[in-house]
């Protein structure tokens, strides 16, 4: 395999991994059993990656906790996946709240912790997320 083919393979596999991560988050927001529903697909997608997924490199580079990683994925996901937007609104019980809130993340994501949004935490310190 040449460099361009390897790069193309990684990009495609990374995209599938991102879609699988969004599916896992959808299950958490929809109350469909969380991680259990997406584990086999996630394992297959993870195995197809020729190199670490971009979100995993980012999480490792910035020292993100699993909760911070998922919060970042959720915030990115509402910009890329309309179904996640709708699930955020449904989870908050109001159609006008079709966005991620820290309260939603604390209640629905695993291993949640308040320190994730402190100004010195990696999400805000490195401006990966901005709080409105």
mmCIF file with all atom_site columns, C-alpha atoms in Angstrom:
data_model
loop_
_atom_site.group_PDB
_atom_site.id
_atom_site.type_symbol
_atom_site.label_atom_id
_atom_site.label_alt_id
_atom_site.label_comp_id
_atom_site.label_asym_id
_atom_site.label_entity_id
_atom_site.label_seq_id
_atom_site.pdbx_PDB_ins_code
_atom_site.Cartn_x
_atom_site.Cartn_y
_atom_site.Cartn_z
_atom_site.occupancy
_atom_site.B_iso_or_equiv
_atom_site.pdbx_formal_charge
_atom_site.auth_seq_id
_atom_site.auth_comp_id
_atom_site.auth_asym_id
_atom_site.auth_atom_id
_atom_site.pdbx_PDB_model_num
ATOM 1   C CA . UNK A 1 1   ? 0.000   0.000  0.000  1.00 0.00 ? 1   UNK A CA 1
ATOM 2   C CA . UNK A 1 2   ? 1.307   3.410  -0.836 1.00 0.00 ? 2   UNK A CA 1
ATOM 3   C CA . UNK A 1 3   ? 0.996   6.482  1.410  1.00 0.00 ? 3   UNK A CA 1
ATOM 4   C CA . UNK A 1 4   ? -2.057  7.901  -0.365 1.00 0.00 ? 4   UNK A CA 1
ATOM 5   C CA . UNK A 1 5   ? -3.922  4.598  -0.119 1.00 0.00 ? 5   UNK A CA 1
ATOM 6   C CA . UNK A 1 6   ? -3.053  4.250  3.569  1.00 0.00 ? 6   UNK A CA 1
ATOM 7   C CA . UNK A 1 7   ? -4.211  7.822  4.210  1.00 0.00 ? 7   UNK A CA 1
ATOM 8   C CA . UNK A 1 8   ? -7.457  7.214  2.320  1.00 0.00 ? 8   UNK A CA 1
ATOM 9   C CA . UNK A 1 9   ? -8.054  3.996  4.254  1.00 0.00 ? 9   UNK A CA 1
ATOM 10  C CA . UNK A 1 10  ? -7.462  5.776  7.579  1.00 0.00 ? 10  UNK A CA 1
ATOM 11  C CA . UNK A 1 11  ? -9.759  8.679  6.647  1.00 0.00 ? 11  UNK A CA 1
ATOM 12  C CA . UNK A 1 12  ? -12.565 6.290  5.723  1.00 0.00 ? 12  UNK A CA 1
ATOM 13  C CA . UNK A 1 13  ? -12.046 4.142  8.830  1.00 0.00 ? 13  UNK A CA 1
ATOM 14  C CA . UNK A 1 14  ? -11.863 7.245  11.027 1.00 0.00 ? 14  UNK A CA 1
ATOM 15  C CA . UNK A 1 15  ? -15.172 8.465  9.549  1.00 0.00 ? 15  UNK A CA 1
ATOM 16  C CA . UNK A 1 16  ? -16.799 5.087  10.304 1.00 0.00 ? 16  UNK A CA 1
ATOM 17  C CA . UNK A 1 17  ? -15.406 5.290  13.844 1.00 0.00 ? 17  UNK A CA 1
ATOM 18  C CA . UNK A 1 18  ? -16.876 8.778  14.309 1.00 0.00 ? 18  UNK A CA 1
ATOM 19  C CA . UNK A 1 19  ? -20.272 7.581  13.054 1.00 0.00 ? 19  UNK A CA 1
ATOM 20  C CA . UNK A 1 20  ? -20.098 4.639  15.492 1.00 0.00 ? 20  UNK A CA 1
ATOM 21  C CA . UNK A 1 21  ? -19.235 7.026  18.342 1.00 0.00 ? 21  UNK A CA 1
ATOM 22  C CA . UNK A 1 22  ? -22.228 9.188  17.437 1.00 0.00 ? 22  UNK A CA 1
ATOM 23  C CA . UNK A 1 23  ? -24.424 6.062  17.438 1.00 0.00 ? 23  UNK A CA 1
ATOM 24  C CA . UNK A 1 24  ? -23.151 5.233  20.932 1.00 0.00 ? 24  UNK A CA 1
ATOM 25  C CA . UNK A 1 25  ? -23.976 8.750  22.116 1.00 0.00 ? 25  UNK A CA 1
ATOM 26  C CA . UNK A 1 26  ? -27.423 8.544  20.506 1.00 0.00 ? 26  UNK A CA 1
ATOM 27  C CA . UNK A 1 27  ? -28.086 5.381  22.496 1.00 0.00 ? 27  UNK A CA 1
ATOM 28  C CA . UNK A 1 28  ? -27.056 7.155  25.705 1.00 0.00 ? 28  UNK A CA 1
ATOM 29  C CA . UNK A 1 29  ? -29.293 10.139 24.964 1.00 0.00 ? 29  UNK A CA 1
ATOM 30  C CA . UNK A 1 30  ? -32.180 7.977  23.829 1.00 0.00 ? 30  UNK A CA 1
ATOM 31  C CA . UNK A 1 31  ? -31.966 5.759  26.897 1.00 0.00 ? 31  UNK A CA 1
ATOM 32  C CA . UNK A 1 32  ? -31.533 2.615  24.820 1.00 0.00 ? 32  UNK A CA 1
ATOM 33  C CA . UNK A 1 33  ? -29.066 0.839  27.073 1.00 0.00 ? 33  UNK A CA 1
ATOM 34  C CA . UNK A 1 34  ? -26.041 2.977  26.371 1.00 0.00 ? 34  UNK A CA 1
ATOM 35  C CA . UNK A 1 35  ? -22.799 1.278  25.472 1.00 0.00 ? 35  UNK A CA 1
ATOM 36  C CA . UNK A 1 36  ? -24.155 -2.265 25.240 1.00 0.00 ? 36  UNK A CA 1
ATOM 37  C CA . UNK A 1 37  ? -26.091 -1.551 22.042 1.00 0.00 ? 37  UNK A CA 1
ATOM 38  C CA . UNK A 1 38  ? -23.035 -0.318 20.136 1.00 0.00 ? 38  UNK A CA 1
ATOM 39  C CA . UNK A 1 39  ? -20.236 -2.549 21.430 1.00 0.00 ? 39  UNK A CA 1
ATOM 40  C CA . UNK A 1 40  ? -19.980 -5.164 18.633 1.00 0.00 ? 40  UNK A CA 1
ATOM 41  C CA . UNK A 1 41  ? -20.086 -2.540 15.866 1.00 0.00 ? 41  UNK A CA 1
ATOM 42  C CA . UNK A 1 42  ? -17.628 -0.353 17.771 1.00 0.00 ? 42  UNK A CA 1
ATOM 43  C CA . UNK A 1 43  ? -15.179 -3.252 18.135 1.00 0.00 ? 43  UNK A CA 1
ATOM 44  C CA . UNK A 1 44  ? -15.354 -3.977 14.394 1.00 0.00 ? 44  UNK A CA 1
ATOM 45  C CA . UNK A 1 45  ? -14.838 -0.334 13.458 1.00 0.00 ? 45  UNK A CA 1
ATOM 46  C CA . UNK A 1 46  ? -11.982 0.058  15.948 1.00 0.00 ? 46  UNK A CA 1
ATOM 47  C CA . UNK A 1 47  ? -10.298 -3.038 14.517 1.00 0.00 ? 47  UNK A CA 1
ATOM 48  C CA . UNK A 1 48  ? -10.484 -1.618 10.998 1.00 0.00 ? 48  UNK A CA 1
ATOM 49  C CA . UNK A 1 49  ? -8.479  1.498  11.900 1.00 0.00 ? 49  UNK A CA 1
ATOM 50  C CA . UNK A 1 50  ? -4.903  1.299  10.565 1.00 0.00 ? 50  UNK A CA 1
ATOM 51  C CA . UNK A 1 51  ? -3.878  3.991  13.085 1.00 0.00 ? 51  UNK A CA 1
ATOM 52  C CA . UNK A 1 52  ? -5.537  5.568  16.147 1.00 0.00 ? 52  UNK A CA 1
ATOM 53  C CA . UNK A 1 53  ? -8.751  7.497  15.539 1.00 0.00 ? 53  UNK A CA 1
ATOM 54  C CA . UNK A 1 54  ? -8.479  11.283 15.513 1.00 0.00 ? 54  UNK A CA 1
ATOM 55  C CA . UNK A 1 55  ? -10.651 11.687 18.629 1.00 0.00 ? 55  UNK A CA 1
ATOM 56  C CA . UNK A 1 56  ? -8.421  9.252  20.512 1.00 0.00 ? 56  UNK A CA 1
ATOM 57  C CA . UNK A 1 57  ? -5.263  11.108 19.491 1.00 0.00 ? 57  UNK A CA 1
ATOM 58  C CA . UNK A 1 58  ? -6.875  14.390 20.535 1.00 0.00 ? 58  UNK A CA 1
ATOM 59  C CA . UNK A 1 59  ? -8.041  12.948 23.882 1.00 0.00 ? 59  UNK A CA 1
ATOM 60  C CA . UNK A 1 60  ? -4.597  11.546 24.587 1.00 0.00 ? 60  UNK A CA 1
ATOM 61  C CA . UNK A 1 61  ? -2.772  14.713 23.514 1.00 0.00 ? 61  UNK A CA 1
ATOM 62  C CA . UNK A 1 62  ? -4.869  16.969 25.744 1.00 0.00 ? 62  UNK A CA 1
ATOM 63  C CA . UNK A 1 63  ? -5.256  14.514 28.633 1.00 0.00 ? 63  UNK A CA 1
ATOM 64  C CA . UNK A 1 64  ? -9.046  14.328 28.389 1.00 0.00 ? 64  UNK A CA 1
ATOM 65  C CA . UNK A 1 65  ? -10.991 12.115 30.747 1.00 0.00 ? 65  UNK A CA 1
ATOM 66  C CA . UNK A 1 66  ? -13.509 9.702  29.191 1.00 0.00 ? 66  UNK A CA 1
ATOM 67  C CA . UNK A 1 67  ? -16.294 12.149 30.159 1.00 0.00 ? 67  UNK A CA 1
ATOM 68  C CA . UNK A 1 68  ? -14.471 15.125 28.603 1.00 0.00 ? 68  UNK A CA 1
ATOM 69  C CA . UNK A 1 69  ? -13.883 13.071 25.446 1.00 0.00 ? 69  UNK A CA 1
ATOM 70  C CA . UNK A 1 70  ? -17.570 12.184 25.207 1.00 0.00 ? 70  UNK A CA 1
ATOM 71  C CA . UNK A 1 71  ? -18.622 15.758 25.927 1.00 0.00 ? 71  UNK A CA 1
ATOM 72  C CA . UNK A 1 72  ? -16.406 16.994 23.103 1.00 0.00 ? 72  UNK A CA 1
ATOM 73  C CA . UNK A 1 73  ? -17.802 14.310 20.781 1.00 0.00 ? 73  UNK A CA 1
ATOM 74  C CA . UNK A 1 74  ? -21.355 15.269 21.727 1.00 0.00 ? 74  UNK A CA 1
ATOM 75  C CA . UNK A 1 75  ? -20.728 18.956 21.055 1.00 0.00 ? 75  UNK A CA 1
ATOM 76  C CA . UNK A 1 76  ? -19.167 18.139 17.695 1.00 0.00 ? 76  UNK A CA 1
ATOM 77  C CA . UNK A 1 77  ? -21.909 15.635 16.978 1.00 0.00 ? 77  UNK A CA 1
ATOM 78  C CA . UNK A 1 78  ? -24.745 18.141 17.230 1.00 0.00 ? 78  UNK A CA 1
ATOM 79  C CA . UNK A 1 79  ? -23.015 20.103 14.485 1.00 0.00 ? 79  UNK A CA 1
ATOM 80  C CA . UNK A 1 80  ? -22.690 17.030 12.248 1.00 0.00 ? 80  UNK A CA 1
ATOM 81  C CA . UNK A 1 81  ? -25.684 14.814 13.000 1.00 0.00 ? 81  UNK A CA 1
ATOM 82  C CA . UNK A 1 82  ? -29.256 16.126 12.982 1.00 0.00 ? 82  UNK A CA 1
ATOM 83  C CA . UNK A 1 83  ? -30.489 13.109 14.928 1.00 0.00 ? 83  UNK A CA 1
ATOM 84  C CA . UNK A 1 84  ? -28.216 14.028 17.848 1.00 0.00 ? 84  UNK A CA 1
ATOM 85  C CA . UNK A 1 85  ? -29.732 17.528 17.839 1.00 0.00 ? 85  UNK A CA 1
ATOM 86  C CA . UNK A 1 86  ? -33.231 16.066 18.095 1.00 0.00 ? 86  UNK A CA 1
ATOM 87  C CA . UNK A 1 87  ? -32.198 13.651 20.849 1.00 0.00 ? 87  UNK A CA 1
ATOM 88  C CA . UNK A 1 88  ? -30.726 16.526 22.868 1.00 0.00 ? 88  UNK A CA 1
ATOM 89  C CA . UNK A 1 89  ? -34.047 18.372 22.615 1.00 0.00 ? 89  UNK A CA 1
ATOM 90  C CA . UNK A 1 90  ? -36.007 15.237 23.548 1.00 0.00 ? 90  UNK A CA 1
ATOM 91  C CA . UNK A 1 91  ? -33.713 14.431 26.469 1.00 0.00 ? 91  UNK A CA 1
ATOM 92  C CA . UNK A 1 92  ? -34.226 17.943 27.834 1.00 0.00 ? 92  UNK A CA 1
ATOM 93  C CA . UNK A 1 93  ? -37.985 17.762 27.306 1.00 0.00 ? 93  UNK A CA 1
ATOM 94  C CA . UNK A 1 94  ? -38.189 20.887 25.204 1.00 0.00 ? 94  UNK A CA 1
ATOM 95  C CA . UNK A 1 95  ? -37.978 21.218 21.400 1.00 0.00 ? 95  UNK A CA 1
ATOM 96  C CA . UNK A 1 96  ? -36.274 24.621 21.691 1.00 0.00 ? 96  UNK A CA 1
ATOM 97  C CA . UNK A 1 97  ? -33.373 23.162 23.713 1.00 0.00 ? 97  UNK A CA 1
ATOM 98  C CA . UNK A 1 98  ? -31.836 21.346 20.756 1.00 0.00 ? 98  UNK A CA 1
ATOM 99  C CA . UNK A 1 99  ? -28.272 21.793 21.966 1.00 0.00 ? 99  UNK A CA 1
ATOM 100 C CA . UNK A 1 100 ? -25.862 20.336 24.487 1.00 0.00 ? 100 UNK A CA 1
ATOM 101 C CA . UNK A 1 101 ? -25.973 21.618 28.046 1.00 0.00 ? 101 UNK A CA 1
ATOM 102 C CA . UNK A 1 102 ? -23.628 20.684 30.829 1.00 0.00 ? 102 UNK A CA 1
ATOM 103 C CA . UNK A 1 103 ? -26.621 19.408 32.816 1.00 0.00 ? 103 UNK A CA 1
ATOM 104 C CA . UNK A 1 104 ? -27.564 17.095 29.962 1.00 0.00 ? 104 UNK A CA 1
ATOM 105 C CA . UNK A 1 105 ? -24.001 15.812 29.719 1.00 0.00 ? 105 UNK A CA 1
ATOM 106 C CA . UNK A 1 106 ? -23.777 15.278 33.486 1.00 0.00 ? 106 UNK A CA 1
ATOM 107 C CA . UNK A 1 107 ? -27.004 13.298 33.511 1.00 0.00 ? 107 UNK A CA 1
ATOM 108 C CA . UNK A 1 108 ? -26.474 11.177 30.396 1.00 0.00 ? 108 UNK A CA 1
ATOM 109 C CA . UNK A 1 109 ? -22.751 10.600 29.892 1.00 0.00 ? 109 UNK A CA 1
ATOM 110 C CA . UNK A 1 110 ? -20.718 8.123  31.890 1.00 0.00 ? 110 UNK A CA 1
ATOM 111 C CA . UNK A 1 111 ? -18.129 9.089  34.510 1.00 0.00 ? 111 UNK A CA 1
ATOM 112 C CA . UNK A 1 112 ? -19.364 12.679 34.555 1.00 0.00 ? 112 UNK A CA 1
ATOM 113 C CA . UNK A 1 113 ? -17.571 15.228 36.716 1.00 0.00 ? 113 UNK A CA 1
ATOM 114 C CA . UNK A 1 114 ? -18.026 18.923 37.405 1.00 0.00 ? 114 UNK A CA 1
ATOM 115 C CA . UNK A 1 115 ? -14.348 19.708 36.958 1.00 0.00 ? 115 UNK A CA 1
ATOM 116 C CA . UNK A 1 116 ? -14.659 19.102 33.205 1.00 0.00 ? 116 UNK A CA 1
ATOM 117 C CA . UNK A 1 117 ? -15.711 22.709 32.644 1.00 0.00 ? 117 UNK A CA 1
ATOM 118 C CA . UNK A 1 118 ? -13.416 24.520 35.034 1.00 0.00 ? 118 UNK A CA 1
ATOM 119 C CA . UNK A 1 119 ? -11.338 27.229 33.359 1.00 0.00 ? 119 UNK A CA 1
ATOM 120 C CA . UNK A 1 120 ? -8.140  25.274 34.058 1.00 0.00 ? 120 UNK A CA 1
ATOM 121 C CA . UNK A 1 121 ? -9.512  21.973 32.731 1.00 0.00 ? 121 UNK A CA 1
ATOM 122 C CA . UNK A 1 122 ? -8.301  20.933 29.278 1.00 0.00 ? 122 UNK A CA 1
ATOM 123 C CA . UNK A 1 123 ? -11.596 21.583 27.467 1.00 0.00 ? 123 UNK A CA 1
ATOM 124 C CA . UNK A 1 124 ? -11.633 25.276 28.361 1.00 0.00 ? 124 UNK A CA 1
ATOM 125 C CA . UNK A 1 125 ? -7.924  25.843 28.884 1.00 0.00 ? 125 UNK A CA 1
ATOM 126 C CA . UNK A 1 126 ? -7.145  24.758 25.317 1.00 0.00 ? 126 UNK A CA 1
ATOM 127 C CA . UNK A 1 127 ? -10.429 26.225 23.998 1.00 0.00 ? 127 UNK A CA 1
ATOM 128 C CA . UNK A 1 128 ? -11.728 22.903 22.756 1.00 0.00 ? 128 UNK A CA 1
ATOM 129 C CA . UNK A 1 129 ? -15.123 24.019 24.075 1.00 0.00 ? 129 UNK A CA 1
ATOM 130 C CA . UNK A 1 130 ? -16.459 27.478 24.796 1.00 0.00 ? 130 UNK A CA 1
ATOM 131 C CA . UNK A 1 131 ? -19.163 27.955 27.410 1.00 0.00 ? 131 UNK A CA 1
ATOM 132 C CA . UNK A 1 132 ? -22.074 30.241 26.497 1.00 0.00 ? 132 UNK A CA 1
#
